[in-house]
Structure formats: C-alpha cells, structure tokens
mmCIF file with all atom_site columns, C-alpha atoms in Angstrom:
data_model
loop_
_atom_site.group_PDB
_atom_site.id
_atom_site.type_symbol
_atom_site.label_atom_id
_atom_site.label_alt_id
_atom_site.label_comp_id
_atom_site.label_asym_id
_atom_site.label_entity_id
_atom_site.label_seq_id
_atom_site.pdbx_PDB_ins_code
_atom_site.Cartn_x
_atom_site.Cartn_y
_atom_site.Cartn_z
_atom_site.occupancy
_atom_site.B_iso_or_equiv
_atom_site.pdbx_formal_charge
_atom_site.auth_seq_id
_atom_site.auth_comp_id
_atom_site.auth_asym_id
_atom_site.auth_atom_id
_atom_site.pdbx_PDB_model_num
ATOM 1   C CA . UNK A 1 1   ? -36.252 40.505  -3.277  1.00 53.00 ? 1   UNK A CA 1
ATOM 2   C CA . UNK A 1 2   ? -32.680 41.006  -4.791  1.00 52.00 ? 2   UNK A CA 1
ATOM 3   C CA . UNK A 1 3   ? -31.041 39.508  -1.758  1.00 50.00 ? 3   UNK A CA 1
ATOM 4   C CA . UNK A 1 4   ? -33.085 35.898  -2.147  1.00 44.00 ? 4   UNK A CA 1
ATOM 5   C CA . UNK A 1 5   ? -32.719 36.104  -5.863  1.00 48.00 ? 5   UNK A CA 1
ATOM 6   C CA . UNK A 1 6   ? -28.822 36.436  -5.458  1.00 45.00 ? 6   UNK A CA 1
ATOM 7   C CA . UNK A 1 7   ? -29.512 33.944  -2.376  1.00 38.00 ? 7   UNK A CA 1
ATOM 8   C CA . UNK A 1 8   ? -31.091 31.293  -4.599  1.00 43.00 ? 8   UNK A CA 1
ATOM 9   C CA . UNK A 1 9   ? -28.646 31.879  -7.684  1.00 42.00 ? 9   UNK A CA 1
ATOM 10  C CA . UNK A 1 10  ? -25.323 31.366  -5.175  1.00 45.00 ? 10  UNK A CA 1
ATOM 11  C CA . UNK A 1 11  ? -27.213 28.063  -3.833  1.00 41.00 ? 11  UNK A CA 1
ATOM 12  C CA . UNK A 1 12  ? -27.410 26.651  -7.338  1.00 39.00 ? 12  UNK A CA 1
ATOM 13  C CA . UNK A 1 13  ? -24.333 27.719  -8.773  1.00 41.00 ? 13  UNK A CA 1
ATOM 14  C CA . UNK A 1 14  ? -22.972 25.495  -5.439  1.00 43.00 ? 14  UNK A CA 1
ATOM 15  C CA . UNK A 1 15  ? -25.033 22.821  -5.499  1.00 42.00 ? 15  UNK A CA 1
ATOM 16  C CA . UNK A 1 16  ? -23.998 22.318  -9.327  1.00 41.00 ? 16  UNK A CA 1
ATOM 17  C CA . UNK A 1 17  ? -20.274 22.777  -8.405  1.00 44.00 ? 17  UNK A CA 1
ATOM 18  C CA . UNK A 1 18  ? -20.817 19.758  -5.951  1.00 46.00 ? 18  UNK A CA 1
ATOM 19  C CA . UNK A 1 19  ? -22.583 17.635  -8.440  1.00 46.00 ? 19  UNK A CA 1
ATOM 20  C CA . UNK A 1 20  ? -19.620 18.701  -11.068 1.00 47.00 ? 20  UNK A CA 1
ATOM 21  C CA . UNK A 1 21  ? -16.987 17.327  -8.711  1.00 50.00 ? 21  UNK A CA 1
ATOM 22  C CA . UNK A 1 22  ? -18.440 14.408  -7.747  1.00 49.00 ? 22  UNK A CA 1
ATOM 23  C CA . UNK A 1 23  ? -18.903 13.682  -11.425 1.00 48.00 ? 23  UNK A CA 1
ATOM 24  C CA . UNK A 1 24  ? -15.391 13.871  -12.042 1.00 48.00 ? 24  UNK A CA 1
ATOM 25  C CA . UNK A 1 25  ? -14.199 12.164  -8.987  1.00 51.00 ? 25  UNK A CA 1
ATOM 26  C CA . UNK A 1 26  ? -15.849 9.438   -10.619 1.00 53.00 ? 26  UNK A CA 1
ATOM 27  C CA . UNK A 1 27  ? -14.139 8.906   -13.990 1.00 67.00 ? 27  UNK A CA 1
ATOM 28  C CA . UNK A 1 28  ? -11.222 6.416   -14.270 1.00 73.00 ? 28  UNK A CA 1
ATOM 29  C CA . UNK A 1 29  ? -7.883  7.990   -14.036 1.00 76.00 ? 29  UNK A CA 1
ATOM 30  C CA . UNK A 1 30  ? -6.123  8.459   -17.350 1.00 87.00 ? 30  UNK A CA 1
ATOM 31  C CA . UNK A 1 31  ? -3.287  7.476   -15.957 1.00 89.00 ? 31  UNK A CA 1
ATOM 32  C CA . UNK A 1 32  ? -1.578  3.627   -16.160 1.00 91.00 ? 32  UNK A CA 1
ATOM 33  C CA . UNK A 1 33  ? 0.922   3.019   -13.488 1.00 94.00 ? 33  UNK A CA 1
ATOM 34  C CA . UNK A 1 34  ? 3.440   0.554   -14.527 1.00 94.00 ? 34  UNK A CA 1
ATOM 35  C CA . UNK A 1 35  ? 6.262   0.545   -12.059 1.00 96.00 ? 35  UNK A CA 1
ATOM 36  C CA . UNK A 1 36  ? 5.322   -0.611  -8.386  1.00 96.00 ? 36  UNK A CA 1
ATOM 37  C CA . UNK A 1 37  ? 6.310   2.486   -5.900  1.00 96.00 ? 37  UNK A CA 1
ATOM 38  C CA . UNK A 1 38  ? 9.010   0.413   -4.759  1.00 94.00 ? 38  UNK A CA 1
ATOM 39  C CA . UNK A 1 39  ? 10.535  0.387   -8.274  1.00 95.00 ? 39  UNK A CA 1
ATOM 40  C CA . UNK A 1 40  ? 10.174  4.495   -8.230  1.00 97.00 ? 40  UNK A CA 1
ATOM 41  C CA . UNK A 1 41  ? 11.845  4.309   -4.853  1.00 95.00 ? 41  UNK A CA 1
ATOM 42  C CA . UNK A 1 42  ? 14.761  2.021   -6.381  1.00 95.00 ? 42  UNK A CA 1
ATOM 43  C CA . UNK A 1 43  ? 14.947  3.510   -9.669  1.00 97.00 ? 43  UNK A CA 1
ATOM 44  C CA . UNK A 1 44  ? 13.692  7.192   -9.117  1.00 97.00 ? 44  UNK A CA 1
ATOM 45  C CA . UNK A 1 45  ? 13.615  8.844   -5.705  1.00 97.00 ? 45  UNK A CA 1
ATOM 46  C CA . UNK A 1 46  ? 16.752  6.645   -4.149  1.00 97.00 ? 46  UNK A CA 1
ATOM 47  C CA . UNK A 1 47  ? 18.949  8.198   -6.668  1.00 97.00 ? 47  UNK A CA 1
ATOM 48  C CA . UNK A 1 48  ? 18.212  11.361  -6.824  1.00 98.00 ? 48  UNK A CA 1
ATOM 49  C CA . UNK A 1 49  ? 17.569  11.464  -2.972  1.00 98.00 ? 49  UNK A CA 1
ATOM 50  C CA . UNK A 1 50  ? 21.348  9.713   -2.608  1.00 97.00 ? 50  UNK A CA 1
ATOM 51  C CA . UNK A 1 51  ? 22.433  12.660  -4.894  1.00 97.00 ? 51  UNK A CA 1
ATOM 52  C CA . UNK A 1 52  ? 21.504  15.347  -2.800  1.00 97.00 ? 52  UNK A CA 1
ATOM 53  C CA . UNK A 1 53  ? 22.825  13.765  0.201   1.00 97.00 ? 53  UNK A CA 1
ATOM 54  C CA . UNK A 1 54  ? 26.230  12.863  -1.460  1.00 97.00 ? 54  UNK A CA 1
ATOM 55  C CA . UNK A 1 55  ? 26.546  16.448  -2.941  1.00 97.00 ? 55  UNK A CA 1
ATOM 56  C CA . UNK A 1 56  ? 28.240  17.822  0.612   1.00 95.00 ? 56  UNK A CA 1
ATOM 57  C CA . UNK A 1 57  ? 30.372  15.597  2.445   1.00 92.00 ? 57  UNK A CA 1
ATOM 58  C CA . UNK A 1 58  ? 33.146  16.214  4.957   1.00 90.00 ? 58  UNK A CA 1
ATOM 59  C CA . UNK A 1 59  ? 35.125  12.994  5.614   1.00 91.00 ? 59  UNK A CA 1
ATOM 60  C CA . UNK A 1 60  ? 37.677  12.671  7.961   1.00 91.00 ? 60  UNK A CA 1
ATOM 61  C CA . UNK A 1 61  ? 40.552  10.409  7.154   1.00 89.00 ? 61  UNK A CA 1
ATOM 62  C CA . UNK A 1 62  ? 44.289  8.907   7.827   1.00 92.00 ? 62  UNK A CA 1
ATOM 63  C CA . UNK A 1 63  ? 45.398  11.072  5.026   1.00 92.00 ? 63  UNK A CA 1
ATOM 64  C CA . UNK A 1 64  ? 43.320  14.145  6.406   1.00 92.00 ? 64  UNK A CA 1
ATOM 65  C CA . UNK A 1 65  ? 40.173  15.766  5.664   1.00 93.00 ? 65  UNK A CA 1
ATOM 66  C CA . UNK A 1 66  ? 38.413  15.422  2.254   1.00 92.00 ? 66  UNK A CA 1
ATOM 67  C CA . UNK A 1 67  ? 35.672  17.298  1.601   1.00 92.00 ? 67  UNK A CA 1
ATOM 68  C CA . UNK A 1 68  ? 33.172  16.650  -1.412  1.00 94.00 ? 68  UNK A CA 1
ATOM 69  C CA . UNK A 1 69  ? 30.526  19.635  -2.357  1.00 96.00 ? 69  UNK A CA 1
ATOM 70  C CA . UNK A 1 70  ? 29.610  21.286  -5.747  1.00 97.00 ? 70  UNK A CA 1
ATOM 71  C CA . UNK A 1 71  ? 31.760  22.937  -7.666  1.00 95.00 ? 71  UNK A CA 1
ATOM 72  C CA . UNK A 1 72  ? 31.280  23.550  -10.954 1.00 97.00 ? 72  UNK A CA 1
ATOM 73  C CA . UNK A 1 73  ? 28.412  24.873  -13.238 1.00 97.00 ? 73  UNK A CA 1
ATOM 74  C CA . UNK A 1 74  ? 27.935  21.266  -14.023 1.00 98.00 ? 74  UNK A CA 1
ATOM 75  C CA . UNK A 1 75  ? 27.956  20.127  -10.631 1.00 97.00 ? 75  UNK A CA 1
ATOM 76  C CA . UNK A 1 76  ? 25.128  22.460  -10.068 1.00 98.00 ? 76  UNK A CA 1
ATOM 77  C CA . UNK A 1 77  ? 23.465  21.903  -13.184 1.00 98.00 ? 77  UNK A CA 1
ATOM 78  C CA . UNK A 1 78  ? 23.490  18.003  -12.141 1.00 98.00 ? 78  UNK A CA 1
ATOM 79  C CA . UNK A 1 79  ? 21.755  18.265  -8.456  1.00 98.00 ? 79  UNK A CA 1
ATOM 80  C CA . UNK A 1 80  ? 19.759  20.375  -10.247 1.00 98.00 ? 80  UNK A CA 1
ATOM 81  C CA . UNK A 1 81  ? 18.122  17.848  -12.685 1.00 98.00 ? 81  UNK A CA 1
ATOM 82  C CA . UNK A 1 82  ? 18.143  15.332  -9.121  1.00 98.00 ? 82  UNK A CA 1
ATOM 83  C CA . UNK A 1 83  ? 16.086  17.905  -7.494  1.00 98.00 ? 83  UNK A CA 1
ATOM 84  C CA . UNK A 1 84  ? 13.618  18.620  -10.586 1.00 98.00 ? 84  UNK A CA 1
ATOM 85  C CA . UNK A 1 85  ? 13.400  14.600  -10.328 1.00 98.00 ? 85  UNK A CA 1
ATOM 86  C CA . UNK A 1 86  ? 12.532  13.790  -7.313  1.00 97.00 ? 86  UNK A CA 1
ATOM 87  C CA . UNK A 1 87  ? 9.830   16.568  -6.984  1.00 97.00 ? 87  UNK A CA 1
ATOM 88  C CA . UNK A 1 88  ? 8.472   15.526  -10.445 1.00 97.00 ? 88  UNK A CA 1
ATOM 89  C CA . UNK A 1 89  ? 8.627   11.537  -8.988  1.00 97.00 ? 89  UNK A CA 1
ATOM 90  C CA . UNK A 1 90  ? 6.121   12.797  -5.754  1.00 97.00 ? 90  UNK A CA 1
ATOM 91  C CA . UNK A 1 91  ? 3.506   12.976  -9.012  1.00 97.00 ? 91  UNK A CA 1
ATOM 92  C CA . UNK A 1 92  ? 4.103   9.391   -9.479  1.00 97.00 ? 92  UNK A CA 1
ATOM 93  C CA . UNK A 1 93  ? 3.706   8.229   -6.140  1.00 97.00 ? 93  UNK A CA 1
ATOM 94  C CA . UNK A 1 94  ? -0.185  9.315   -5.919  1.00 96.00 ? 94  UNK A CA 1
ATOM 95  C CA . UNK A 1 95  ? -1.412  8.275   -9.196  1.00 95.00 ? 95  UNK A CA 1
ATOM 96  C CA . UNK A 1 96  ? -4.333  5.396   -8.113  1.00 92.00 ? 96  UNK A CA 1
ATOM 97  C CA . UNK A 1 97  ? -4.242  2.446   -9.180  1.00 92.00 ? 97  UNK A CA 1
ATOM 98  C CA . UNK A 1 98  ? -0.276  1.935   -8.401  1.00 95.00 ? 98  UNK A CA 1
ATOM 99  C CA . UNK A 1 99  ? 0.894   -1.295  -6.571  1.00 95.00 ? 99  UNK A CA 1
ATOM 100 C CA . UNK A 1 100 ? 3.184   -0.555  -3.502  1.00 94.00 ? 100 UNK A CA 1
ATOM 101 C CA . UNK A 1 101 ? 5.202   -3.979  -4.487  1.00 91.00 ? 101 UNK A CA 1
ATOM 102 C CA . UNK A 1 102 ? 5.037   -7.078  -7.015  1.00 90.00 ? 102 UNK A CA 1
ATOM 103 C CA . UNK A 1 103 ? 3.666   -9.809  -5.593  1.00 85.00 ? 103 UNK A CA 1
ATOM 104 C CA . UNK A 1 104 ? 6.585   -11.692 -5.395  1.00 86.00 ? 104 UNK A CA 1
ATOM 105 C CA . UNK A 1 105 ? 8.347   -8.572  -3.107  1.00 86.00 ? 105 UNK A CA 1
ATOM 106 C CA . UNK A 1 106 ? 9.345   -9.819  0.394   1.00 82.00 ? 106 UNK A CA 1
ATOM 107 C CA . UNK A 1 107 ? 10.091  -7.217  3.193   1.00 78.00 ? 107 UNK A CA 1
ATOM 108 C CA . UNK A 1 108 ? 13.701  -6.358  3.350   1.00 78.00 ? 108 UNK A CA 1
ATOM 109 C CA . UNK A 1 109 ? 13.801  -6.317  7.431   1.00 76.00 ? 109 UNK A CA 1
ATOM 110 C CA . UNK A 1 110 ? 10.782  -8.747  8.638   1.00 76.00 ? 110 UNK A CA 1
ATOM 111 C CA . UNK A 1 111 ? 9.763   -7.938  11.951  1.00 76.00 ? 111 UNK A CA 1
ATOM 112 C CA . UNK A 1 112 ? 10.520  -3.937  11.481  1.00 78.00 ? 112 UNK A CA 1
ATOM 113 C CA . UNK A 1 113 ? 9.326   -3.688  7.734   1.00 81.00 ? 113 UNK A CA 1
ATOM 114 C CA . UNK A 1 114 ? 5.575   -3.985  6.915   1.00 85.00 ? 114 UNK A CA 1
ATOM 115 C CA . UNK A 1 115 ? 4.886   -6.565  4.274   1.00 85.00 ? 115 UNK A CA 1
ATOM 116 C CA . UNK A 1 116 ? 3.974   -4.874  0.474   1.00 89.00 ? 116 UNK A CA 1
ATOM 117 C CA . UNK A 1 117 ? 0.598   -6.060  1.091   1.00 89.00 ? 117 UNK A CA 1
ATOM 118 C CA . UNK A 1 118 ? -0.104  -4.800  4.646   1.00 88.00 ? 118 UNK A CA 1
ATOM 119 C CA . UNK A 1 119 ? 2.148   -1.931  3.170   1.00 91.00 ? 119 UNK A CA 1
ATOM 120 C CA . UNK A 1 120 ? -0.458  -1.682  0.068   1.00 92.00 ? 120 UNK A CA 1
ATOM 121 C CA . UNK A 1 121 ? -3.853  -2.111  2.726   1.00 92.00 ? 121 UNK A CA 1
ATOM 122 C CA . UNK A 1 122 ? -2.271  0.941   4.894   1.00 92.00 ? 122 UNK A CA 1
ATOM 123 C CA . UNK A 1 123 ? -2.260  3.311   1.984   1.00 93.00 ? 123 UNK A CA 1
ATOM 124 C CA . UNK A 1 124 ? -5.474  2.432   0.508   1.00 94.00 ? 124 UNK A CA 1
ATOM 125 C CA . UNK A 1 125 ? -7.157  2.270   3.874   1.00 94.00 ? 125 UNK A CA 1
ATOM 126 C CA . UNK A 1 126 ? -5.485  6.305   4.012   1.00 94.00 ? 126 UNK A CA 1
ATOM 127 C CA . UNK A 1 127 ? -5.223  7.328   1.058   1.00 95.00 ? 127 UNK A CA 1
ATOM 128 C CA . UNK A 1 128 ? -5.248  11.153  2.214   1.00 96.00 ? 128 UNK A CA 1
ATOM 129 C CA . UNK A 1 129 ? -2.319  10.539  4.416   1.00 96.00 ? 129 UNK A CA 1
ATOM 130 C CA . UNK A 1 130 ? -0.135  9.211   1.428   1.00 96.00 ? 130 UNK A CA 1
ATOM 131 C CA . UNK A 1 131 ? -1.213  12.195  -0.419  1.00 97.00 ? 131 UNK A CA 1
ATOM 132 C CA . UNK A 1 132 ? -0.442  14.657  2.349   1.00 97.00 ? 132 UNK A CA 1
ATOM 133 C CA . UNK A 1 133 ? 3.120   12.707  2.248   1.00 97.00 ? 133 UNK A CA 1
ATOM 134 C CA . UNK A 1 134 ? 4.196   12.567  -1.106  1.00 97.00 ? 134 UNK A CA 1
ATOM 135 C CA . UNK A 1 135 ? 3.037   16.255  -1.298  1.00 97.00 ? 135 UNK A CA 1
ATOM 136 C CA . UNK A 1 136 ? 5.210   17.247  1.735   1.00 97.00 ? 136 UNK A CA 1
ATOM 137 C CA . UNK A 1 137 ? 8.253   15.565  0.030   1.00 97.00 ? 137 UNK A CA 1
ATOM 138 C CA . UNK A 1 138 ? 7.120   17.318  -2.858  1.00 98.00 ? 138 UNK A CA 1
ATOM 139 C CA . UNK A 1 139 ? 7.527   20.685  -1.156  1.00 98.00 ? 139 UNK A CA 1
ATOM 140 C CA . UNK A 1 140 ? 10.941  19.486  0.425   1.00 98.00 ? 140 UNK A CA 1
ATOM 141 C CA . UNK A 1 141 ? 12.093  18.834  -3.051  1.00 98.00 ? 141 UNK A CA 1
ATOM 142 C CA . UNK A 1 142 ? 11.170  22.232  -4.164  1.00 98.00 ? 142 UNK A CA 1
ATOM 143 C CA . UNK A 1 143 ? 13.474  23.685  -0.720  1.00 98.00 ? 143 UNK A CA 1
ATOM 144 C CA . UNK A 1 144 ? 16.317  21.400  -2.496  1.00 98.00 ? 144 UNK A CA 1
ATOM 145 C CA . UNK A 1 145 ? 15.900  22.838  -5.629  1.00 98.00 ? 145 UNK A CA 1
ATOM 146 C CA . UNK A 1 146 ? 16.110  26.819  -4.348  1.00 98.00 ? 146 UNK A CA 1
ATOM 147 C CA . UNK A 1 147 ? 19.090  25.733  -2.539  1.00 98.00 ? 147 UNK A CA 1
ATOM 148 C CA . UNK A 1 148 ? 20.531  24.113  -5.739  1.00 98.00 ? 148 UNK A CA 1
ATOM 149 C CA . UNK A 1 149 ? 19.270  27.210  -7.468  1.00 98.00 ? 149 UNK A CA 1
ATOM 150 C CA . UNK A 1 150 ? 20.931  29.996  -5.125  1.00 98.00 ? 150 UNK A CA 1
ATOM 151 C CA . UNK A 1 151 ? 23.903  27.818  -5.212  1.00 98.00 ? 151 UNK A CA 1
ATOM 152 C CA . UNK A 1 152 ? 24.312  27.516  -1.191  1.00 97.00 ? 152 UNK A CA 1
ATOM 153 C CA . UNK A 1 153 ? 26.071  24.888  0.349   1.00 97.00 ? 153 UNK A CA 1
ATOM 154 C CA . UNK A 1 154 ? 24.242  25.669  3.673   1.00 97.00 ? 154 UNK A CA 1
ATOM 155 C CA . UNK A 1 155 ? 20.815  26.228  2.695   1.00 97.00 ? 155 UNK A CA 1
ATOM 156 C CA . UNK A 1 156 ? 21.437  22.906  0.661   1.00 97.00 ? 156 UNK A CA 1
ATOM 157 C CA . UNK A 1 157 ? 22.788  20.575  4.154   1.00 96.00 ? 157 UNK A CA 1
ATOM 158 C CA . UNK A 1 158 ? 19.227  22.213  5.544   1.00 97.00 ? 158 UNK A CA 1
ATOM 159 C CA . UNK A 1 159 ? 17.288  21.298  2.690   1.00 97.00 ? 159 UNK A CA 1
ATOM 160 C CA . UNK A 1 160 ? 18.717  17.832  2.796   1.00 96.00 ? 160 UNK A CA 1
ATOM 161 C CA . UNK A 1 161 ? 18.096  17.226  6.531   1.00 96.00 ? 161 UNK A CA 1
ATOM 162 C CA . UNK A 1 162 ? 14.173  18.333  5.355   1.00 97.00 ? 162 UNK A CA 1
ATOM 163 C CA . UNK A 1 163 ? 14.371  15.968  2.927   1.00 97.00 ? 163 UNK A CA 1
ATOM 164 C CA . UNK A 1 164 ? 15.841  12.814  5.165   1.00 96.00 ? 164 UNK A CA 1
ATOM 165 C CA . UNK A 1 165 ? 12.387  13.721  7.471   1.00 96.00 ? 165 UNK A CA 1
ATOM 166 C CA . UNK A 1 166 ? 10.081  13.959  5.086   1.00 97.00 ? 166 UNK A CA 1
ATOM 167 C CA . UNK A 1 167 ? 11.434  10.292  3.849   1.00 95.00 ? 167 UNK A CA 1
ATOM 168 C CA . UNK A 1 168 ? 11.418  9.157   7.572   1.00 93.00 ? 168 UNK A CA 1
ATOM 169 C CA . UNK A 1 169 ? 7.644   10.700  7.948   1.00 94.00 ? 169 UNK A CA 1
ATOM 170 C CA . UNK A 1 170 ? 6.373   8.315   5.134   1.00 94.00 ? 170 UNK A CA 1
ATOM 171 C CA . UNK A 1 171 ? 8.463   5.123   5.881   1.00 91.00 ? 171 UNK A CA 1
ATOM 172 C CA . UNK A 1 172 ? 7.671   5.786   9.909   1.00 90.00 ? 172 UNK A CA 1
ATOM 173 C CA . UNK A 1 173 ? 4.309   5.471   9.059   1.00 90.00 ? 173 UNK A CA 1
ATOM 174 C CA . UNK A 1 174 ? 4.413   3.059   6.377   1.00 90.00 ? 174 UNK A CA 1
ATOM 175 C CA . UNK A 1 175 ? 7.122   0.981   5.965   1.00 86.00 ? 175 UNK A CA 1
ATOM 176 C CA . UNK A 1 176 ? 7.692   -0.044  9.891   1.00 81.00 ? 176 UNK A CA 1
ATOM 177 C CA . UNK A 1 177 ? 4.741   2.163   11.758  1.00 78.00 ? 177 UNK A CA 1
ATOM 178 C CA . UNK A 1 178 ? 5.577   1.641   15.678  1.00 71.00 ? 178 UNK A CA 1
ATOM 179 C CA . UNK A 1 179 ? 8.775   0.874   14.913  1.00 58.00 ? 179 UNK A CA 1
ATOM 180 C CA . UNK A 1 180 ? 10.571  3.862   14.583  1.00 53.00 ? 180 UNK A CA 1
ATOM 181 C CA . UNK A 1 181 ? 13.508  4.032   12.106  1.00 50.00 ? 181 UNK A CA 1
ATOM 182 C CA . UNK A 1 182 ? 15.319  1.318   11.966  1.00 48.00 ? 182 UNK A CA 1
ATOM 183 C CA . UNK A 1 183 ? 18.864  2.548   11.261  1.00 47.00 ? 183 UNK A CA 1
ATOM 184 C CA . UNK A 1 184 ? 20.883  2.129   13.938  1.00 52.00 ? 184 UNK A CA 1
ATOM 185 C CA . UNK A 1 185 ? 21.538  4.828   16.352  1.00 55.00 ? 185 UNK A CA 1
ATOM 186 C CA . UNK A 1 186 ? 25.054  6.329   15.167  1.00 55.00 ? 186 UNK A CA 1
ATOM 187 C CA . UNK A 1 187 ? 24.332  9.397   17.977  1.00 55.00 ? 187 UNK A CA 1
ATOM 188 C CA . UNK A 1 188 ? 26.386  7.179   20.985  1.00 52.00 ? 188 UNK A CA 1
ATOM 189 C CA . UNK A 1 189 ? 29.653  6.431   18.751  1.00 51.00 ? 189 UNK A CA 1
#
C-alpha cells in the first residue's frame, strides 16, 4: 500500500511540474530586444570576435617577420573583457522577440546570402537550432576565455579556430545554407 501511495504522490508531484512549466512557457518575456542581431553582430560579437583573432598574428614581410600576440597584463586584461563579451552577447542572440535585420537590410552577397527575412523565417521556423547555436558559441567563448585566463598563446590559436567554426556553423546554416562559406578558398595560394 506504501508503494502506490508513493506511486500516486510521484505522479502528481509530475503532473504539476508539467502544468508549472507550461504555465511559464507561456508568459511574455521580460525582455525588449532593441538592436536587430545583425546590429549585435556589427556592434558586439564582430569586435570582440576580430579581437581574439587579431590577438596572435605572425606576418611575414619585406622587412621580415612581425609577429603580434599579448604581452602585457593589459593586453591580457583586454582579450579578456572581448571574451567575457562575446559569451555574455550569445544571451542576446536568443532573447524572442528579436528581429534578425531592419526592414530596410539588404543581403550583403545576393545569391550566397539569405535575405533578413528568409534569414528571420529560418530561425523562427527552428528556433531550437538557433538556440543550440548561440549556446555552442557560448561554450567556445568560455574555451577563449580559459585560454585568455591561463595566459597561453597556443591554447588561445585553438580556442580561436573553435570559435571561427562555431561562427561558420551558424552562418552555414543561416546566412547562405547550401552554400557553404563563401570566403574564398585561400588553401591553393
């Protein structure tokens, strides 16, 4: 008799749990997007993306070779605060309700590039996906910062090859699906 009464009590307690969460998946978010994700891409991510990219370079020259990489405590402190951004910006991309584009947005590459609007139907129509996304770049920010944080140069190139696929994973899928990416292929030069 114990073993139904515990039976009957666990049943309850779930089917109250269920009820509970669909409640709450219906309330309004509390949250009012302002900037279109492109604007977080151009004003947000970009940057601090660019930053961790830029922080190691090797460049070979006439004059010889001149090589750009962190330094100083401030240097650190710097890709630091990129890092912390661009994890923090992942938030921003999922909050419902955002616009992909203004309306008056045109595709940068037409013919590779998805229109805002067929860009804006794709992640409605998968919203999951976009979630799964922007948390994966989330997680490749938080690689960037532990490389920032342990101050390696090496664990930092890695982190920033993660980071330059979990970009391509969203755009390959969003911005020109079946396209591939569209930079040209440096590999044959």
């Amino acid at each position: 008799m114990h073993h139904l009464q515990c039976l009957i009590a666990r049943t309850v307690t779930l089917v109250l749990v269920m009820l509970t969460l669909g409640c709450e998946s219906q309330q309004p978010t509390p949250y009012k997007p302002t900037a279109t994700v492109e604007d977080l891409m151009r004003s947000v991510i970009d940057p601090a993306a660019d930053a961790i990219w830029d922080a190691v370079v090797t460049e070979a020259t006439a004059s010889g070779i001149i090589e750009t990489r962190p330094e100083s405590q401030d240097d650190w402190l710097n890709l630091r605060q990129h890092a912390l951004t661009l994890a923090e910006a992942t938030n921003l991309l999922v909050i419902q309700g955002r616009r992909i584009a203004s309306p008056e947005s045109r595709s940068e590459l037409p013919g590779i590039d998805l229109h805002p609007d067929a860009i804006q139907t794709l992640g409605e129509e998968n919203w999951n996906d976009w979630v799964r996304l922007a948390s994966e770049l989330h997680d490749t920010s938080l690689v960037v910062l532990n490389a920032v944080d342990a101050q390696s140069i090496d664990a930092l190139l890695a982190a920033g090859t993660d980071l330059d696929l979990a970009c391509e994973n969203c755009h390959a899928q969003y911005w020109y699906p079946g396209h591939g990416d569209p930079r040209p292929d440096n590999s044959r030069e």
